[in-house]
GROMACS .gro file of N, CA and C in nm:
model
  390
    1UNK      N    1  -0.705   2.511  -0.778
    1UNK     CA    2  -0.585   2.506  -0.698
    1UNK      C    3  -0.577   2.371  -0.629
    2UNK      N    4  -0.462   2.311  -0.637
    2UNK     CA    5  -0.435   2.189  -0.560
    2UNK      C    6  -0.362   2.231  -0.434
    3UNK      N    7  -0.409   2.185  -0.319
    3UNK     CA    8  -0.346   2.219  -0.192
    3UNK      C    9  -0.342   2.093  -0.106
    4UNK      N   10  -0.226   2.064  -0.052
    4UNK     CA   11  -0.209   1.947   0.034
    4UNK      C   12  -0.137   1.988   0.162
    5UNK      N   13  -0.183   1.941   0.276
    5UNK     CA   14  -0.103   1.945   0.396
    5UNK      C   15  -0.021   1.817   0.386
    6UNK      N   16   0.089   1.826   0.313
    6UNK     CA   17   0.157   1.709   0.258
    6UNK      C   18   0.203   1.609   0.364
    7UNK      N   19   0.256   1.654   0.475
    7UNK     CA   20   0.301   1.560   0.577
    7UNK      C   21   0.183   1.481   0.631
    8UNK      N   22   0.070   1.546   0.652
    8UNK     CA   23  -0.049   1.479   0.703
    8UNK      C   24  -0.103   1.381   0.601
    9UNK      N   25  -0.111   1.422   0.476
    9UNK     CA   26  -0.160   1.333   0.369
    9UNK      C   27  -0.070   1.211   0.359
   10UNK      N   28   0.060   1.233   0.359
   10UNK     CA   29   0.155   1.122   0.347
   10UNK      C   30   0.144   1.026   0.465
   11UNK      N   31   0.134   1.081   0.585
   11UNK     CA   32   0.126   0.998   0.706
   11UNK      C   33   0.001   0.911   0.707
   12UNK      N   34  -0.107   0.958   0.647
   12UNK     CA   35  -0.235   0.885   0.649
   12UNK      C   36  -0.244   0.778   0.541
   13UNK      N   37  -0.150   0.774   0.449
   13UNK     CA   38  -0.156   0.678   0.340
   13UNK      C   39  -0.077   0.552   0.374
   14UNK      N   40  -0.144   0.437   0.379
   14UNK     CA   41  -0.072   0.312   0.405
   14UNK      C   42  -0.012   0.252   0.277
   15UNK      N   43  -0.042   0.314   0.162
   15UNK     CA   44  -0.001   0.257   0.034
   15UNK      C   45   0.147   0.274   0.008
   16UNK      N   46   0.206   0.175  -0.058
   16UNK     CA   47   0.346   0.183  -0.099
   16UNK      C   48   0.367   0.307  -0.187
   17UNK      N   49   0.276   0.326  -0.284
   17UNK     CA   50   0.289   0.443  -0.372
   17UNK      C   51   0.151   0.492  -0.412
   18UNK      N   52   0.133   0.625  -0.402
   18UNK     CA   53   0.007   0.689  -0.441
   18UNK      C   54   0.040   0.819  -0.514
   19UNK      N   55  -0.002   0.830  -0.638
   19UNK     CA   56   0.018   0.953  -0.715
   19UNK      C   57  -0.088   1.053  -0.672
   20UNK      N   58  -0.045   1.168  -0.619
   20UNK     CA   59  -0.140   1.270  -0.574
   20UNK      C   60  -0.174   1.371  -0.684
   21UNK      N   61  -0.077   1.403  -0.766
   21UNK     CA   62  -0.099   1.505  -0.869
   21UNK      C   63  -0.001   1.484  -0.982
   22UNK      N   64  -0.051   1.504  -1.105
   22UNK     CA   65   0.034   1.493  -1.223
   22UNK      C   66   0.013   1.617  -1.310
   23UNK      N   67   0.123   1.684  -1.339
   23UNK     CA   68   0.119   1.798  -1.430
   23UNK      C   69   0.193   1.763  -1.558
   24UNK      N   70   0.206   1.860  -1.644
   24UNK     CA   71   0.275   1.836  -1.770
   24UNK      C   72   0.425   1.808  -1.750
   25UNK      N   73   0.485   1.874  -1.649
   25UNK     CA   74   0.631   1.864  -1.630
   25UNK      C   75   0.674   1.797  -1.500
   26UNK      N   76   0.583   1.783  -1.404
   26UNK     CA   77   0.620   1.724  -1.275
   26UNK      C   78   0.506   1.636  -1.222
   27UNK      N   79   0.539   1.559  -1.119
   27UNK     CA   80   0.441   1.470  -1.057
   27UNK      C   81   0.471   1.459  -0.908
   28UNK      N   82   0.366   1.461  -0.825
   28UNK     CA   83   0.378   1.449  -0.680
   28UNK      C   84   0.325   1.313  -0.637
   29UNK      N   85   0.411   1.239  -0.565
   29UNK     CA   86   0.380   1.103  -0.523
   29UNK      C   87   0.414   1.086  -0.376
   30UNK      N   88   0.328   1.017  -0.301
   30UNK     CA   89   0.360   0.983  -0.162
   30UNK      C   90   0.390   0.834  -0.155
   31UNK      N   91   0.479   0.798  -0.065
   31UNK     CA   92   0.519   0.658  -0.050
   31UNK      C   93   0.531   0.622   0.098
   32UNK      N   94   0.497   0.496   0.128
   32UNK     CA   95   0.514   0.441   0.261
   32UNK      C   96   0.590   0.309   0.246
   33UNK      N   97   0.711   0.306   0.300
   33UNK     CA   98   0.796   0.188   0.291
   33UNK      C   99   0.789   0.115   0.425
   34UNK      N  100   0.742  -0.010   0.426
   34UNK     CA  101   0.730  -0.081   0.554
   34UNK      C  102   0.866  -0.113   0.616
   35UNK      N  103   0.869  -0.140   0.747
   35UNK     CA  104   0.994  -0.179   0.811
   35UNK      C  105   1.059  -0.295   0.736
   36UNK      N  106   1.189  -0.282   0.709
   36UNK     CA  107   1.261  -0.384   0.636
   36UNK      C  108   1.243  -0.376   0.485
   37UNK      N  109   1.157  -0.285   0.438
   37UNK     CA  110   1.130  -0.272   0.295
   37UNK      C  111   1.221  -0.171   0.228
   38UNK      N  112   1.206  -0.160   0.097
   38UNK     CA  113   1.285  -0.066   0.020
   38UNK      C  114   1.209  -0.027  -0.105
   39UNK      N  115   1.252   0.081  -0.167
   39UNK     CA  116   1.194   0.122  -0.295
   39UNK      C  117   1.244   0.027  -0.404
   40UNK      N  118   1.367  -0.014  -0.395
   40UNK     CA  119   1.427  -0.101  -0.496
   40UNK      C  120   1.523  -0.022  -0.581
   41UNK      N  121   1.640  -0.078  -0.604
   41UNK     CA  122   1.742  -0.007  -0.682
   41UNK      C  123   1.691   0.020  -0.822
   42UNK      N  124   1.707   0.144  -0.867
   42UNK     CA  125   1.657   0.184  -0.998
   42UNK      C  126   1.734   0.304  -1.052
   43UNK      N  127   1.714   0.330  -1.179
   43UNK     CA  128   1.769   0.446  -1.247
   43UNK      C  129   1.659   0.503  -1.334
   44UNK      N  130   1.631   0.632  -1.322
   44UNK     CA  131   1.538   0.701  -1.411
   44UNK      C  132   1.624   0.782  -1.508
   45UNK      N  133   1.639   0.733  -1.629
   45UNK     CA  134   1.733   0.793  -1.724
   45UNK      C  135   1.705   0.940  -1.753
   46UNK      N  136   1.578   0.978  -1.767
   46UNK     CA  137   1.543   1.114  -1.808
   46UNK      C  138   1.459   1.188  -1.705
   47UNK      N  139   1.463   1.142  -1.580
   47UNK     CA  140   1.375   1.200  -1.477
   47UNK      C  141   1.456   1.238  -1.355
   48UNK      N  142   1.444   1.365  -1.314
   48UNK     CA  143   1.499   1.409  -1.187
   48UNK      C  144   1.398   1.376  -1.078
   49UNK      N  145   1.446   1.352  -0.956
   49UNK     CA  146   1.358   1.317  -0.846
   49UNK      C  147   1.406   1.387  -0.720
   50UNK      N  148   1.310   1.442  -0.644
   50UNK     CA  149   1.337   1.507  -0.517
   50UNK      C  150   1.250   1.438  -0.413
   51UNK      N  151   1.313   1.379  -0.310
   51UNK     CA  152   1.240   1.306  -0.207
   51UNK      C  153   1.253   1.379  -0.074
   52UNK      N  154   1.139   1.396  -0.005
   52UNK     CA  155   1.137   1.460   0.126
   52UNK      C  156   1.077   1.361   0.224
   53UNK      N  157   1.146   1.338   0.335
   53UNK     CA  158   1.107   1.235   0.431
   53UNK      C  159   1.021   1.297   0.541
   54UNK      N  160   0.909   1.232   0.570
   54UNK     CA  161   0.808   1.282   0.664
   54UNK      C  162   0.823   1.214   0.800
   55UNK      N  163   0.846   1.083   0.801
   55UNK     CA  164   0.863   1.011   0.928
   55UNK      C  165   0.937   0.880   0.903
   56UNK      N  166   0.986   0.823   1.012
   56UNK     CA  167   1.062   0.699   1.004
   56UNK      C  168   1.210   0.727   0.988
   57UNK      N  169   1.286   0.619   0.974
   57UNK     CA  170   1.430   0.629   0.950
   57UNK      C  171   1.468   0.535   0.837
   58UNK      N  172   1.564   0.577   0.761
   58UNK     CA  173   1.604   0.495   0.648
   58UNK      C  174   1.744   0.526   0.603
   59UNK      N  175   1.780   0.463   0.493
   59UNK     CA  176   1.911   0.486   0.434
   59UNK      C  177   1.891   0.520   0.287
   60UNK      N  178   1.948   0.635   0.247
   60UNK     CA  179   1.951   0.675   0.107
   60UNK      C  180   2.077   0.615   0.045
   61UNK      N  181   2.060   0.551  -0.068
   61UNK     CA  182   2.173   0.496  -0.143
   61UNK      C  183   2.168   0.559  -0.282
   62UNK      N  184   2.255   0.656  -0.303
   62UNK     CA  185   2.252   0.733  -0.428
   62UNK      C  186   2.394   0.741  -0.484
   63UNK      N  187   2.409   0.695  -0.608
   63UNK     CA  188   2.537   0.703  -0.680
   63UNK      C  189   2.651   0.641  -0.599
   64UNK      N  190   2.624   0.530  -0.531
   64UNK     CA  191   2.727   0.461  -0.456
   64UNK      C  192   2.753   0.516  -0.316
   65UNK      N  193   2.685   0.624  -0.278
   65UNK     CA  194   2.699   0.680  -0.144
   65UNK      C  195   2.580   0.639  -0.058
   66UNK      N  196   2.602   0.629   0.075
   66UNK     CA  197   2.496   0.594   0.168
   66UNK      C  198   2.485   0.704   0.273
   67UNK      N  199   2.362   0.737   0.310
   67UNK     CA  200   2.340   0.842   0.410
   67UNK      C  201   2.210   0.809   0.483
   68UNK      N  202   2.210   0.823   0.617
   68UNK     CA  203   2.089   0.804   0.695
   68UNK      C  204   1.991   0.917   0.662
   69UNK      N  205   1.862   0.883   0.655
   69UNK     CA  206   1.759   0.984   0.634
   69UNK      C  207   1.655   0.974   0.745
   70UNK      N  208   1.608   1.090   0.789
   70UNK     CA  209   1.505   1.100   0.893
   70UNK      C  210   1.406   1.209   0.851
   71UNK      N  211   1.300   1.224   0.931
   71UNK     CA  212   1.199   1.326   0.903
   71UNK      C  213   1.263   1.462   0.884
   72UNK      N  214   1.222   1.530   0.777
   72UNK     CA  215   1.274   1.662   0.747
   72UNK      C  216   1.387   1.662   0.646
   73UNK      N  217   1.446   1.545   0.620
   73UNK     CA  218   1.554   1.538   0.522
   73UNK      C  219   1.499   1.540   0.380
   74UNK      N  220   1.580   1.590   0.288
   74UNK     CA  221   1.547   1.596   0.147
   74UNK      C  222   1.666   1.542   0.069
   75UNK      N  223   1.640   1.457  -0.030
   75UNK     CA  224   1.745   1.399  -0.113
   75UNK      C  225   1.712   1.424  -0.259
   76UNK      N  226   1.809   1.471  -0.334
   76UNK     CA  227   1.793   1.495  -0.477
   76UNK      C  228   1.860   1.381  -0.553
   77UNK      N  229   1.788   1.326  -0.650
   77UNK     CA  230   1.841   1.221  -0.736
   77UNK      C  231   1.835   1.271  -0.881
   78UNK      N  232   1.948   1.314  -0.936
   78UNK     CA  233   1.948   1.360  -1.074
   78UNK      C  234   1.919   1.247  -1.173
   79UNK      N  235   1.863   1.280  -1.286
   79UNK     CA  236   1.836   1.182  -1.391
   79UNK      C  237   1.961   1.100  -1.420
   80UNK      N  238   1.941   0.970  -1.442
   80UNK     CA  239   2.051   0.882  -1.477
   80UNK      C  240   2.131   0.830  -1.360
   81UNK      N  241   2.088   0.857  -1.236
   81UNK     CA  242   2.162   0.818  -1.116
   81UNK      C  243   2.100   0.695  -1.051
   82UNK      N  244   2.182   0.593  -1.027
   82UNK     CA  245   2.134   0.473  -0.958
   82UNK      C  246   2.101   0.509  -0.813
   83UNK      N  247   1.985   0.462  -0.765
   83UNK     CA  248   1.944   0.496  -0.629
   83UNK      C  249   1.851   0.389  -0.570
   84UNK      N  250   1.843   0.391  -0.438
   84UNK     CA  251   1.751   0.308  -0.362
   84UNK      C  252   1.733   0.373  -0.226
   85UNK      N  253   1.618   0.349  -0.164
   85UNK     CA  254   1.590   0.400  -0.031
   85UNK      C  255   1.536   0.283   0.051
   86UNK      N  256   1.598   0.259   0.166
   86UNK     CA  257   1.570   0.141   0.247
   86UNK      C  258   1.522   0.185   0.385
   87UNK      N  259   1.414   0.123   0.431
   87UNK     CA  260   1.365   0.150   0.567
   87UNK      C  261   1.452   0.070   0.663
   88UNK      N  262   1.523   0.140   0.752
   88UNK     CA  263   1.611   0.075   0.850
   88UNK      C  264   1.553   0.077   0.990
   89UNK      N  265   1.434   0.134   1.005
   89UNK     CA  266   1.375   0.149   1.138
   89UNK      C  267   1.259   0.055   1.164
   90UNK      N  268   1.202   0.064   1.284
   90UNK     CA  269   1.092  -0.024   1.324
   90UNK      C  270   0.955   0.025   1.277
   91UNK      N  271   0.948   0.147   1.224
   91UNK     CA  272   0.821   0.206   1.180
   91UNK      C  273   0.825   0.233   1.030
   92UNK      N  274   0.710   0.256   0.968
   92UNK     CA  275   0.711   0.288   0.825
   92UNK      C  276   0.797   0.412   0.795
   93UNK      N  277   0.862   0.409   0.679
   93UNK     CA  278   0.938   0.523   0.628
   93UNK      C  279   0.844   0.594   0.531
   94UNK      N  280   0.804   0.715   0.566
   94UNK     CA  281   0.704   0.788   0.489
   94UNK      C  282   0.771   0.907   0.421
   95UNK      N  283   0.740   0.924   0.292
   95UNK     CA  284   0.801   1.033   0.216
   95UNK      C  285   0.708   1.081   0.107
   96UNK      N  286   0.742   1.198   0.054
   96UNK     CA  287   0.680   1.240  -0.071
   96UNK      C  288   0.791   1.274  -0.167
   97UNK      N  289   0.761   1.254  -0.295
   97UNK     CA  290   0.862   1.275  -0.397
   97UNK      C  291   0.802   1.350  -0.514
   98UNK      N  292   0.885   1.431  -0.576
   98UNK     CA  293   0.846   1.503  -0.696
   98UNK      C  294   0.934   1.451  -0.810
   99UNK      N  295   0.869   1.404  -0.915
   99UNK     CA  296   0.938   1.359  -1.036
   99UNK      C  297   0.925   1.467  -1.142
  100UNK      N  298   1.029   1.487  -1.220
  100UNK     CA  299   1.021   1.580  -1.331
  100UNK      C  300   1.096   1.524  -1.450
  101UNK      N  301   1.030   1.486  -1.555
  101UNK     CA  302   0.885   1.481  -1.578
  101UNK      C  303   0.819   1.364  -1.503
  102UNK      N  304   0.686   1.351  -1.514
  102UNK     CA  305   0.615   1.242  -1.445
  102UNK      C  306   0.673   1.105  -1.477
  103UNK      N  307   0.665   1.016  -1.378
  103UNK     CA  308   0.718   0.880  -1.390
  103UNK      C  309   0.609   0.774  -1.388
  104UNK      N  310   0.494   0.803  -1.325
  104UNK     CA  311   0.391   0.701  -1.305
  104UNK      C  312   0.258   0.744  -1.368
  105UNK      N  313   0.168   0.647  -1.382
  105UNK     CA  314   0.036   0.675  -1.436
  105UNK      C  315  -0.038   0.772  -1.343
  106UNK      N  316  -0.108   0.867  -1.402
  106UNK     CA  317  -0.184   0.964  -1.323
  106UNK      C  318  -0.286   0.890  -1.236
  107UNK      N  319  -0.287   0.921  -1.106
  107UNK     CA  320  -0.383   0.861  -1.015
  107UNK      C  321  -0.348   0.720  -0.970
  108UNK      N  322  -0.231   0.670  -1.006
  108UNK     CA  323  -0.193   0.533  -0.970
  108UNK      C  324  -0.188   0.516  -0.818
  109UNK      N  325  -0.237   0.403  -0.772
  109UNK     CA  326  -0.228   0.364  -0.631
  109UNK      C  327  -0.180   0.219  -0.629
  110UNK      N  328  -0.068   0.196  -0.562
  110UNK     CA  329  -0.013   0.062  -0.546
  110UNK      C  330   0.001   0.034  -0.398
  111UNK      N  331  -0.075  -0.062  -0.349
  111UNK     CA  332  -0.076  -0.089  -0.206
  111UNK      C  333   0.055  -0.146  -0.155
  112UNK      N  334   0.124  -0.225  -0.240
  112UNK     CA  335   0.250  -0.288  -0.198
  112UNK      C  336   0.355  -0.270  -0.308
  113UNK      N  337   0.480  -0.295  -0.273
  113UNK     CA  338   0.588  -0.291  -0.372
  113UNK      C  339   0.564  -0.396  -0.478
  114UNK      N  340   0.517  -0.513  -0.437
  114UNK     CA  341   0.492  -0.621  -0.532
  114UNK      C  342   0.385  -0.579  -0.634
  115UNK      N  343   0.281  -0.513  -0.586
  115UNK     CA  344   0.176  -0.463  -0.676
  115UNK      C  345   0.232  -0.358  -0.771
  116UNK      N  346   0.317  -0.270  -0.718
  116UNK     CA  347   0.379  -0.165  -0.801
  116UNK      C  348   0.469  -0.229  -0.908
  117UNK      N  349   0.550  -0.326  -0.869
  117UNK     CA  350   0.639  -0.392  -0.964
  117UNK      C  351   0.559  -0.463  -1.073
  118UNK      N  352   0.451  -0.531  -1.035
  118UNK     CA  353   0.368  -0.603  -1.132
  118UNK      C  354   0.304  -0.505  -1.231
  119UNK      N  355   0.257  -0.391  -1.182
  119UNK     CA  356   0.195  -0.292  -1.271
  119UNK      C  357   0.298  -0.237  -1.370
  120UNK      N  358   0.420  -0.213  -1.322
  120UNK     CA  359   0.525  -0.164  -1.411
  120UNK      C  360   0.560  -0.268  -1.517
  121UNK      N  361   0.575  -0.394  -1.474
  121UNK     CA  362   0.610  -0.501  -1.568
  121UNK      C  363   0.501  -0.523  -1.672
  122UNK      N  364   0.375  -0.502  -1.633
  122UNK     CA  365   0.261  -0.523  -1.725
  122UNK      C  366   0.236  -0.400  -1.813
  123UNK      N  367   0.314  -0.294  -1.794
  123UNK     CA  368   0.294  -0.172  -1.872
  123UNK      C  369   0.173  -0.092  -1.828
  124UNK      N  370   0.126  -0.114  -1.705
  124UNK     CA  371   0.007  -0.047  -1.653
  124UNK      C  372   0.041   0.076  -1.570
  125UNK      N  373   0.167   0.111  -1.562
  125UNK     CA  374   0.207   0.226  -1.479
  125UNK      C  375   0.292   0.321  -1.563
  126UNK      N  376   0.239   0.357  -1.678
  126UNK     CA  377   0.311   0.447  -1.767
  126UNK      C  378   0.266   0.591  -1.745
  127UNK      N  379   0.358   0.687  -1.745
  127UNK     CA  380   0.318   0.826  -1.727
  127UNK      C  381   0.237   0.874  -1.848
  128UNK      N  382   0.152   0.973  -1.825
  128UNK     CA  383   0.075   1.027  -1.938
  128UNK      C  384   0.170   1.091  -2.039
  129UNK      N  385   0.128   1.093  -2.164
  129UNK     CA  386   0.206   1.159  -2.269
  129UNK      C  387   0.137   1.288  -2.305
  130UNK      N  388   0.215   1.385  -2.345
  130UNK     CA  389   0.160   1.518  -2.377
  130UNK      C  390   0.079   1.511  -2.503
   0.00000   0.00000   0.00000
């Protein structure tokens, strides 16, 4: 059994992105976006994503709409939808997200957005294949 006190685990991670668990159909990832930072505009063509915010304040930008996000908010990003999440506050924006199917390499840890981008560009952050 995998069990996480997810808000506590997410709050304790200083990493931009950390994969906590990868299954055949879904993946659990925690993220910490520094003040002034962002996830980066992207589209996952075949992947649904559900993001739950643990702390901080930010702005969800999904399909051309903008909405403030705070602790306790949840945002759904259907496959094929352009999205970005921006930290608009003075503290880290902490969240956890579920991808279906997995989006990142099992066990991946990226300390910064730059590290995450470099791993993706180098083909080092590919999800496992069945």
